[in-house]
Amino acid sequence: MRSLRSILLLFFVLICAIPAQADWSLWQEYTTISAEEKPFITLEVRNFYSRNWPPRAQWRATNRSKQTLYCAQLGKRVYILSHGRKEIKGPQGCRTLASGETAVFLNDTVGRNGDRIHQMSMDVFSFDLEKGKNRQQVPL
């Protein structure tokens, strides 16, 4: 009897958890910024989909150079949802990235429950090579 209750309880928990499951996609390379014909920064993006939650996008940057990048910042991001609606998010970031370090930026929540992101783009990625000096803006 005890094992039957345990099995029923486990079954109930699994049934309740299945609709709540949501999936992050795998990271996909958005672009690699090069300097002197060597990879300098790699930008990647992934998205989140669930029927019960609005979609989200998450960006990450990897410093592939030998120098520290100060105030690494995502530029304006544009998301086009599967039904054609467009959402724009402002600049985000100001993270310091040591050589070889990866930074994951805050999620962008776009659309409504059950929507899907059809297309994502970013206008510029910016950073300082010296703290507070030598600001670089790389158009994407």
PDB file of C-alpha atoms in Angstrom:
ATOM      1  CA  MET A   1       0.000   0.000   0.000  1.00  0.00           C
ATOM      2  CA  ARG A   2       2.810   2.384   0.902  1.00  0.00           C
ATOM      3  CA  SER A   3       4.573   1.765  -2.414  1.00  0.00           C
ATOM      4  CA  LEU A   4       1.323   2.372  -4.314  1.00  0.00           C
ATOM      5  CA  ARG A   5       0.987   5.783  -2.608  1.00  0.00           C
ATOM      6  CA  SER A   6       4.593   6.575  -3.437  1.00  0.00           C
ATOM      7  CA  ILE A   7       4.069   5.667  -7.076  1.00  0.00           C
ATOM      8  CA  LEU A   8       0.865   7.723  -7.287  1.00  0.00           C
ATOM      9  CA  LEU A   9       2.561  10.695  -5.641  1.00  0.00           C
ATOM     10  CA  LEU A  10       5.506  10.464  -8.047  1.00  0.00           C
ATOM     11  CA  PHE A  11       3.121  10.172 -11.006  1.00  0.00           C
ATOM     12  CA  PHE A  12       1.161  13.244  -9.824  1.00  0.00           C
ATOM     13  CA  VAL A  13       4.365  15.310  -9.416  1.00  0.00           C
ATOM     14  CA  LEU A  14       5.561  14.332 -12.890  1.00  0.00           C
ATOM     15  CA  ILE A  15       2.208  15.158 -14.501  1.00  0.00           C
ATOM     16  CA  CYS A  16       2.166  18.578 -12.812  1.00  0.00           C
ATOM     17  CA  ALA A  17       5.759  19.328 -13.736  1.00  0.00           C
ATOM     18  CA  ILE A  18       5.524  18.520 -17.449  1.00  0.00           C
ATOM     19  CA  PRO A  19       3.461  21.569 -18.545  1.00  0.00           C
ATOM     20  CA  ALA A  20       5.671  23.825 -16.436  1.00  0.00           C
ATOM     21  CA  GLN A  21       8.780  22.695 -18.283  1.00  0.00           C
ATOM     22  CA  ALA A  22      10.354  25.269 -20.502  1.00  0.00           C
ATOM     23  CA  ASP A  23      13.444  25.016 -22.559  1.00  0.00           C
ATOM     24  CA  TRP A  24      16.403  27.247 -23.201  1.00  0.00           C
ATOM     25  CA  SER A  25      17.801  26.676 -26.646  1.00  0.00           C
ATOM     26  CA  LEU A  26      21.478  25.901 -27.074  1.00  0.00           C
ATOM     27  CA  TRP A  27      23.858  28.849 -27.318  1.00  0.00           C
ATOM     28  CA  GLN A  28      24.294  29.954 -30.940  1.00  0.00           C
ATOM     29  CA  GLU A  29      27.100  32.147 -32.155  1.00  0.00           C
ATOM     30  CA  TYR A  30      25.726  35.522 -33.186  1.00  0.00           C
ATOM     31  CA  THR A  31      29.050  36.964 -34.371  1.00  0.00           C
ATOM     32  CA  THR A  32      32.770  37.002 -33.703  1.00  0.00           C
ATOM     33  CA  ILE A  33      34.470  40.373 -33.681  1.00  0.00           C
ATOM     34  CA  SER A  34      38.043  40.176 -34.960  1.00  0.00           C
ATOM     35  CA  ALA A  35      41.057  42.443 -34.516  1.00  0.00           C
ATOM     36  CA  GLU A  36      44.249  42.027 -36.523  1.00  0.00           C
ATOM     37  CA  GLU A  37      42.726  38.914 -38.111  1.00  0.00           C
ATOM     38  CA  LYS A  38      42.339  37.178 -34.714  1.00  0.00           C
ATOM     39  CA  PRO A  39      39.096  36.520 -32.809  1.00  0.00           C
ATOM     40  CA  PHE A  40      38.615  39.275 -30.235  1.00  0.00           C
ATOM     41  CA  ILE A  41      35.076  38.857 -28.849  1.00  0.00           C
ATOM     42  CA  THR A  42      32.490  36.169 -29.478  1.00  0.00           C
ATOM     43  CA  LEU A  43      28.815  37.053 -28.965  1.00  0.00           C
ATOM     44  CA  GLU A  44      26.290  34.269 -28.510  1.00  0.00           C
ATOM     45  CA  VAL A  45      22.555  34.215 -27.966  1.00  0.00           C
ATOM     46  CA  ARG A  46      19.927  31.726 -26.862  1.00  0.00           C
ATOM     47  CA  ASN A  47      16.190  31.919 -26.261  1.00  0.00           C
ATOM     48  CA  PHE A  48      13.633  30.492 -23.896  1.00  0.00           C
ATOM     49  CA  TYR A  49      10.207  29.228 -24.830  1.00  0.00           C
ATOM     50  CA  SER A  50       7.256  28.062 -22.748  1.00  0.00           C
ATOM     51  CA  ARG A  51       3.524  28.103 -23.387  1.00  0.00           C
ATOM     52  CA  ASN A  52       3.025  29.522 -19.897  1.00  0.00           C
ATOM     53  CA  TRP A  53       5.613  32.326 -19.948  1.00  0.00           C
ATOM     54  CA  PRO A  54       6.687  35.106 -22.291  1.00  0.00           C
ATOM     55  CA  PRO A  55       9.742  34.262 -24.400  1.00  0.00           C
ATOM     56  CA  ARG A  56      13.173  35.436 -23.275  1.00  0.00           C
ATOM     57  CA  ALA A  57      16.506  35.962 -24.932  1.00  0.00           C
ATOM     58  CA  GLN A  58      19.884  35.850 -23.254  1.00  0.00           C
ATOM     59  CA  TRP A  59      23.194  37.106 -24.604  1.00  0.00           C
ATOM     60  CA  ARG A  60      26.737  36.269 -23.584  1.00  0.00           C
ATOM     61  CA  ALA A  61      30.116  37.642 -24.575  1.00  0.00           C
ATOM     62  CA  THR A  62      33.465  35.891 -24.404  1.00  0.00           C
ATOM     63  CA  ASN A  63      36.664  37.934 -24.365  1.00  0.00           C
ATOM     64  CA  ARG A  64      39.033  36.050 -26.655  1.00  0.00           C
ATOM     65  CA  SER A  65      41.739  38.720 -26.530  1.00  0.00           C
ATOM     66  CA  LYS A  66      44.777  39.015 -24.251  1.00  0.00           C
ATOM     67  CA  GLN A  67      43.543  42.259 -22.653  1.00  0.00           C
ATOM     68  CA  THR A  68      40.831  43.147 -20.154  1.00  0.00           C
ATOM     69  CA  LEU A  69      37.705  44.767 -21.561  1.00  0.00           C
ATOM     70  CA  TYR A  70      36.055  47.374 -19.340  1.00  0.00           C
ATOM     71  CA  CYS A  71      32.380  48.266 -19.469  1.00  0.00           C
ATOM     72  CA  ALA A  72      31.455  45.664 -22.092  1.00  0.00           C
ATOM     73  CA  GLN A  73      27.929  46.599 -23.126  1.00  0.00           C
ATOM     74  CA  LEU A  74      25.231  45.207 -25.392  1.00  0.00           C
ATOM     75  CA  GLY A  75      23.740  47.746 -27.762  1.00  0.00           C
ATOM     76  CA  LYS A  76      20.110  48.105 -28.777  1.00  0.00           C
ATOM     77  CA  ARG A  77      18.505  44.725 -29.403  1.00  0.00           C
ATOM     78  CA  VAL A  78      15.579  44.147 -31.747  1.00  0.00           C
ATOM     79  CA  TYR A  79      13.345  41.097 -31.475  1.00  0.00           C
ATOM     80  CA  ILE A  80      10.772  40.121 -34.081  1.00  0.00           C
ATOM     81  CA  LEU A  81       8.150  37.705 -32.836  1.00  0.00           C
ATOM     82  CA  SER A  82       6.653  34.962 -34.994  1.00  0.00           C
ATOM     83  CA  HIS A  83       3.455  36.968 -35.605  1.00  0.00           C
ATOM     84  CA  GLY A  84       5.479  39.984 -36.849  1.00  0.00           C
ATOM     85  CA  ARG A  85       5.413  42.231 -33.771  1.00  0.00           C
ATOM     86  CA  LYS A  86       8.721  43.980 -33.065  1.00  0.00           C
ATOM     87  CA  GLU A  87      10.165  44.770 -29.617  1.00  0.00           C
ATOM     88  CA  ILE A  88      13.243  46.897 -28.979  1.00  0.00           C
ATOM     89  CA  LYS A  89      15.398  46.740 -25.851  1.00  0.00           C
ATOM     90  CA  GLY A  90      17.888  49.459 -24.887  1.00  0.00           C
ATOM     91  CA  PRO A  91      21.605  49.065 -24.136  1.00  0.00           C
ATOM     92  CA  GLN A  92      22.547  46.766 -21.275  1.00  0.00           C
ATOM     93  CA  GLY A  93      25.674  45.733 -19.487  1.00  0.00           C
ATOM     94  CA  CYS A  94      28.814  47.527 -18.388  1.00  0.00           C
ATOM     95  CA  ARG A  95      30.633  44.336 -17.387  1.00  0.00           C
ATOM     96  CA  THR A  96      34.385  43.909 -17.010  1.00  0.00           C
ATOM     97  CA  LEU A  97      35.750  40.895 -18.882  1.00  0.00           C
ATOM     98  CA  ALA A  98      39.248  39.588 -18.177  1.00  0.00           C
ATOM     99  CA  SER A  99      41.089  37.719 -20.911  1.00  0.00           C
ATOM    100  CA  GLY A 100      39.239  34.458 -21.647  1.00  0.00           C
ATOM    101  CA  GLU A 101      36.274  35.352 -19.413  1.00  0.00           C
ATOM    102  CA  THR A 102      32.633  34.917 -20.416  1.00  0.00           C
ATOM    103  CA  ALA A 103      29.822  37.168 -19.172  1.00  0.00           C
ATOM    104  CA  VAL A 104      26.133  36.306 -19.400  1.00  0.00           C
ATOM    105  CA  PHE A 105      23.894  39.384 -19.552  1.00  0.00           C
ATOM    106  CA  LEU A 106      20.426  39.745 -18.042  1.00  0.00           C
ATOM    107  CA  ASN A 107      17.505  38.119 -19.869  1.00  0.00           C
ATOM    108  CA  ASP A 108      15.355  40.175 -22.209  1.00  0.00           C
ATOM    109  CA  THR A 109      11.681  39.277 -21.771  1.00  0.00           C
ATOM    110  CA  VAL A 110       9.716  39.940 -24.947  1.00  0.00           C
ATOM    111  CA  GLY A 111       6.193  39.258 -26.136  1.00  0.00           C
ATOM    112  CA  ARG A 112       3.435  37.426 -24.312  1.00  0.00           C
ATOM    113  CA  ASN A 113       2.859  33.907 -23.041  1.00  0.00           C
ATOM    114  CA  GLY A 114       3.230  31.394 -25.852  1.00  0.00           C
ATOM    115  CA  ASP A 115       4.888  33.817 -28.317  1.00  0.00           C
ATOM    116  CA  ARG A 116       8.069  32.749 -30.079  1.00  0.00           C
ATOM    117  CA  ILE A 117      11.048  34.850 -31.088  1.00  0.00           C
ATOM    118  CA  HIS A 118      11.486  34.624 -34.842  1.00  0.00           C
ATOM    119  CA  GLN A 119      14.511  36.904 -35.290  1.00  0.00           C
ATOM    120  CA  MET A 120      17.033  38.677 -33.014  1.00  0.00           C
ATOM    121  CA  SER A 121      19.558  41.377 -33.812  1.00  0.00           C
ATOM    122  CA  MET A 122      21.882  43.823 -32.057  1.00  0.00           C
ATOM    123  CA  ASP A 123      23.127  47.121 -33.479  1.00  0.00           C
ATOM    124  CA  VAL A 124      26.458  47.580 -31.644  1.00  0.00           C
ATOM    125  CA  PHE A 125      28.721  46.078 -28.982  1.00  0.00           C
ATOM    126  CA  SER A 126      30.874  48.520 -27.032  1.00  0.00           C
ATOM    127  CA  PHE A 127      33.723  48.353 -24.508  1.00  0.00           C
ATOM    128  CA  ASP A 128      36.693  50.301 -23.112  1.00  0.00           C
ATOM    129  CA  LEU A 129      40.254  49.105 -23.568  1.00  0.00           C
ATOM    130  CA  GLU A 130      41.379  51.330 -20.700  1.00  0.00           C
ATOM    131  CA  LYS A 131      39.178  52.103 -17.709  1.00  0.00           C
ATOM    132  CA  GLY A 132      37.037  55.075 -18.736  1.00  0.00           C
ATOM    133  CA  LYS A 133      39.128  55.794 -21.861  1.00  0.00           C
ATOM    134  CA  ASN A 134      39.436  54.576 -25.417  1.00  0.00           C
ATOM    135  CA  ARG A 135      35.752  53.605 -25.890  1.00  0.00           C
ATOM    136  CA  GLN A 136      35.241  51.234 -28.814  1.00  0.00           C
ATOM    137  CA  GLN A 137      31.904  50.707 -30.538  1.00  0.00           C
ATOM    138  CA  VAL A 138      31.711  47.842 -32.979  1.00  0.00           C
ATOM    139  CA  PRO A 139      28.707  47.925 -35.349  1.00  0.00           C
ATOM    140  CA  LEU A 140      27.188  44.485 -35.880  1.00  0.00           C
TER     141      LEU A 140
END
